[in-house]
Amino acid sequence: MLQLLQQSENKTLNLFSTVYRKMSPLSREPIRELYETIRQKLLADHAGDDFEIMTILFFRDLFPVAYHHAIHSDVHGTERGRPASAGNSNRDFHSDYKNCLVHTYDDLKPFGMVPQELSSSLVSSVSAASVLLRALREGAEVLLKLEEVGVSAPSCRQALLRMNYCGSCKRYNHLHAKPCAGLCQNVMRGCLIEYVGALNKGWSTLTEAIVPLIGTVRSVDGIETDIKSLDGKLSNAIMHAMQNGPQLEKQSDIITTSPRAP
């Protein structure tokens, strides 16, 4: 999953540097922060309510950059796709202008429903993947305890060694291996019974959680699909704003010039 995230981040940064070249320099840091947030939530105990808020804030912070370098310039006839000069594309704009655009974000909804849909999808898929990773870590701890059984109990180690030579334990000639037909059960009941209590809870947690989670993570709505399509969804948001550029300009002028209550 982490490798997939890194590939998706590289793909998204490359998309912005080739398709949205004017806004690419100022959008690189917000994009990196978005992916870092996904990584942190993926490895955390739970995604949390703040994850949804942070994804929405990403689009809110991206809006001034998109408006200044893509929407506004395109509305006024700048040739779309023309490489911008390094001086113009790398230069930030006035903080008052930026803050004004940020404050109009909720009224303008420049990216349509993409931010809400993407946020909801990521919260769901990252949460499921995070639980799966926790279950796998729980399973790893159970396996470590199993390894300790062989080291700390010499009698069990000897009994388990004898089981390796029993055809019945390997399910070979089960009905005919009379001398060791009950060896496997006897060893489990007599030698390992004291460890069952310590292992049972962790193993039960793992088996109950992991099977449905694997199906969820691998589904069409799972984390893999979301990560692989993230660059496309971000691009759709920018394209939606660019296509509605003239209307956004009119709305922006009305909102910024209308008096607001103190």
Short mmCIF file of C-alpha atoms in Angstrom, two decimals, residues 55-208:
data_model
loop_
_atom_site.label_atom_id
_atom_site.label_comp_id
_atom_site.label_asym_id
_atom_site.label_seq_id
_atom_site.Cartn_x
_atom_site.Cartn_y
_atom_site.Cartn_z
CA THR A 55 -8.96 16.40 2.74
CA ILE A 56 -11.55 19.18 2.40
CA LEU A 57 -8.97 21.73 3.56
CA PHE A 58 -6.62 20.47 0.85
CA PHE A 59 -9.06 21.59 -1.84
CA ARG A 60 -9.74 24.85 -0.02
CA ASP A 61 -6.02 25.67 0.01
CA LEU A 62 -5.62 24.54 -3.60
CA PHE A 63 -8.38 26.83 -4.86
CA PRO A 64 -6.40 30.13 -4.81
CA VAL A 65 -3.55 28.48 -6.74
CA ALA A 66 -5.94 27.00 -9.30
CA TYR A 67 -7.89 30.24 -9.61
CA HIS A 68 -4.82 32.43 -10.07
CA HIS A 69 -2.80 30.18 -12.39
CA ALA A 70 -5.45 28.19 -14.28
CA ILE A 71 -9.01 29.53 -13.99
CA HIS A 72 -8.41 33.28 -14.03
CA SER A 73 -5.71 33.22 -16.69
CA ASP A 74 -7.74 30.88 -18.88
CA VAL A 75 -10.82 33.10 -18.61
CA HIS A 76 -8.80 36.07 -19.85
CA GLY A 77 -7.57 34.29 -22.92
CA THR A 78 -4.19 32.91 -21.89
CA GLU A 79 -3.33 29.98 -24.09
CA ARG A 80 -4.07 26.80 -22.17
CA GLY A 81 -1.12 24.45 -21.89
CA ARG A 82 1.54 27.02 -22.82
CA PRO A 83 4.63 26.68 -20.58
CA ALA A 84 4.69 29.51 -18.08
CA SER A 85 7.88 31.33 -17.31
CA ALA A 86 9.66 30.25 -14.15
CA GLY A 87 9.32 33.73 -12.70
CA ASN A 88 5.54 33.78 -13.06
CA SER A 89 4.74 30.17 -12.17
CA ASN A 90 6.93 30.04 -9.07
CA ARG A 91 5.84 33.42 -7.70
CA ASP A 92 3.18 33.35 -5.00
CA PHE A 93 0.52 36.05 -4.94
CA HIS A 94 -0.61 38.51 -2.30
CA SER A 95 -1.89 36.99 0.95
CA ASP A 96 -4.96 39.25 1.02
CA TYR A 97 -5.96 38.07 -2.44
CA LYS A 98 -5.37 34.47 -1.41
CA ASN A 99 -7.37 34.82 1.82
CA CYS A 100 -10.22 36.42 -0.06
CA LEU A 101 -10.45 33.45 -2.40
CA VAL A 102 -10.26 30.99 0.48
CA HIS A 103 -13.16 32.74 2.21
CA THR A 104 -15.29 32.50 -0.94
CA TYR A 105 -14.60 28.77 -1.37
CA ASP A 106 -17.76 27.52 0.36
CA ASP A 107 -19.96 29.90 -1.62
CA LEU A 108 -18.34 29.23 -4.99
CA LYS A 109 -17.83 25.44 -4.72
CA PRO A 110 -15.30 25.68 -7.58
CA PHE A 111 -14.53 21.96 -7.74
CA GLY A 112 -18.13 20.79 -7.74
CA MET A 113 -18.81 17.62 -5.75
CA VAL A 114 -15.33 16.15 -6.29
CA PRO A 115 -13.93 17.19 -2.86
CA GLN A 116 -16.87 15.73 -0.93
CA GLU A 117 -16.96 12.52 -2.95
CA LEU A 118 -13.19 12.05 -2.75
CA SER A 119 -13.10 12.79 0.97
CA SER A 120 -15.90 10.35 1.76
CA SER A 121 -14.33 7.63 -0.39
CA LEU A 122 -10.85 8.07 1.12
CA VAL A 123 -12.13 8.05 4.70
CA SER A 124 -13.98 4.79 4.08
CA SER A 125 -11.21 2.97 2.21
CA VAL A 126 -8.33 4.21 4.40
CA SER A 127 -10.25 3.24 7.55
CA ALA A 128 -10.79 -0.30 6.26
CA ALA A 129 -7.16 -0.62 5.17
CA SER A 130 -5.96 0.71 8.53
CA VAL A 131 -7.99 -1.91 10.39
CA LEU A 132 -6.60 -4.61 8.09
CA LEU A 133 -3.04 -3.53 8.83
CA ARG A 134 -3.78 -3.60 12.57
CA ALA A 135 -5.15 -7.13 12.21
CA LEU A 136 -2.00 -8.17 10.36
CA ARG A 137 0.14 -6.68 13.12
CA GLU A 138 -1.93 -8.62 15.65
CA GLY A 139 -1.29 -11.77 13.64
CA ALA A 140 2.42 -11.05 13.61
CA GLU A 141 2.42 -10.79 17.40
CA VAL A 142 0.61 -14.14 17.64
CA LEU A 143 3.22 -15.74 15.41
CA LEU A 144 6.00 -14.31 17.57
CA LYS A 145 4.38 -15.90 20.61
CA LEU A 146 4.23 -19.21 18.75
CA GLU A 147 7.96 -18.97 18.08
CA GLU A 148 8.55 -18.38 21.77
CA VAL A 149 6.71 -21.61 22.59
CA GLY A 150 9.32 -23.68 20.79
CA VAL A 151 12.21 -21.87 22.47
CA SER A 152 10.92 -21.82 26.05
CA ALA A 153 9.47 -25.36 26.22
CA PRO A 154 12.04 -28.10 25.38
CA SER A 155 9.50 -30.87 25.96
CA CYS A 156 7.15 -29.30 23.44
CA ARG A 157 9.97 -28.90 20.97
CA GLN A 158 10.77 -32.61 21.23
CA ALA A 159 7.12 -33.57 20.86
CA LEU A 160 6.71 -31.32 17.84
CA LEU A 161 9.84 -32.84 16.33
CA ARG A 162 8.34 -36.32 16.68
CA MET A 163 5.23 -35.09 14.90
CA ASN A 164 7.36 -34.34 11.82
CA TYR A 165 7.95 -38.05 11.41
CA CYS A 166 4.33 -39.04 11.82
CA GLY A 167 2.50 -39.71 8.57
CA SER A 168 -0.84 -39.15 10.28
CA CYS A 169 0.14 -35.64 11.33
CA LYS A 170 0.97 -34.89 7.69
CA ARG A 171 -2.33 -36.45 6.62
CA TYR A 172 -0.58 -39.30 4.88
CA ASN A 173 -2.15 -42.73 5.40
CA HIS A 174 -4.26 -41.32 8.22
CA LEU A 175 -6.24 -44.51 8.69
CA HIS A 176 -3.22 -46.80 8.48
CA ALA A 177 -0.63 -44.98 10.61
CA LYS A 178 -1.72 -46.81 13.79
CA PRO A 179 1.36 -46.11 15.95
CA CYS A 180 0.96 -42.34 15.76
CA ALA A 181 -2.69 -41.86 14.82
CA GLY A 182 -3.42 -39.83 17.96
CA LEU A 183 -0.01 -38.19 18.38
CA CYS A 184 -1.01 -34.82 16.94
CA GLN A 185 -4.03 -34.41 19.21
CA ASN A 186 -2.11 -35.68 22.24
CA VAL A 187 0.69 -33.16 21.71
CA MET A 188 -1.75 -30.29 21.20
CA ARG A 189 -3.84 -31.21 24.22
CA GLY A 190 -1.07 -32.17 26.59
CA CYS A 191 1.90 -30.02 25.58
CA LEU A 192 0.47 -26.83 24.15
CA ILE A 193 -2.72 -26.48 26.20
CA GLU A 194 -1.08 -23.98 28.58
CA TYR A 195 -0.37 -21.64 25.65
CA VAL A 196 -3.84 -21.80 24.13
CA GLY A 197 -5.23 -19.15 26.46
CA ALA A 198 -2.48 -16.69 25.58
CA LEU A 199 -2.84 -17.27 21.85
CA ASN A 200 -6.57 -17.75 21.48
CA LYS A 201 -7.68 -14.13 21.97
CA GLY A 202 -5.20 -12.66 19.52
CA TRP A 203 -5.79 -15.36 16.93
CA SER A 204 -9.58 -15.06 17.20
CA THR A 205 -9.33 -11.29 16.72
CA LEU A 206 -7.22 -11.82 13.62
CA THR A 207 -9.44 -14.43 11.97
CA GLU A 208 -12.65 -12.53 12.70
#
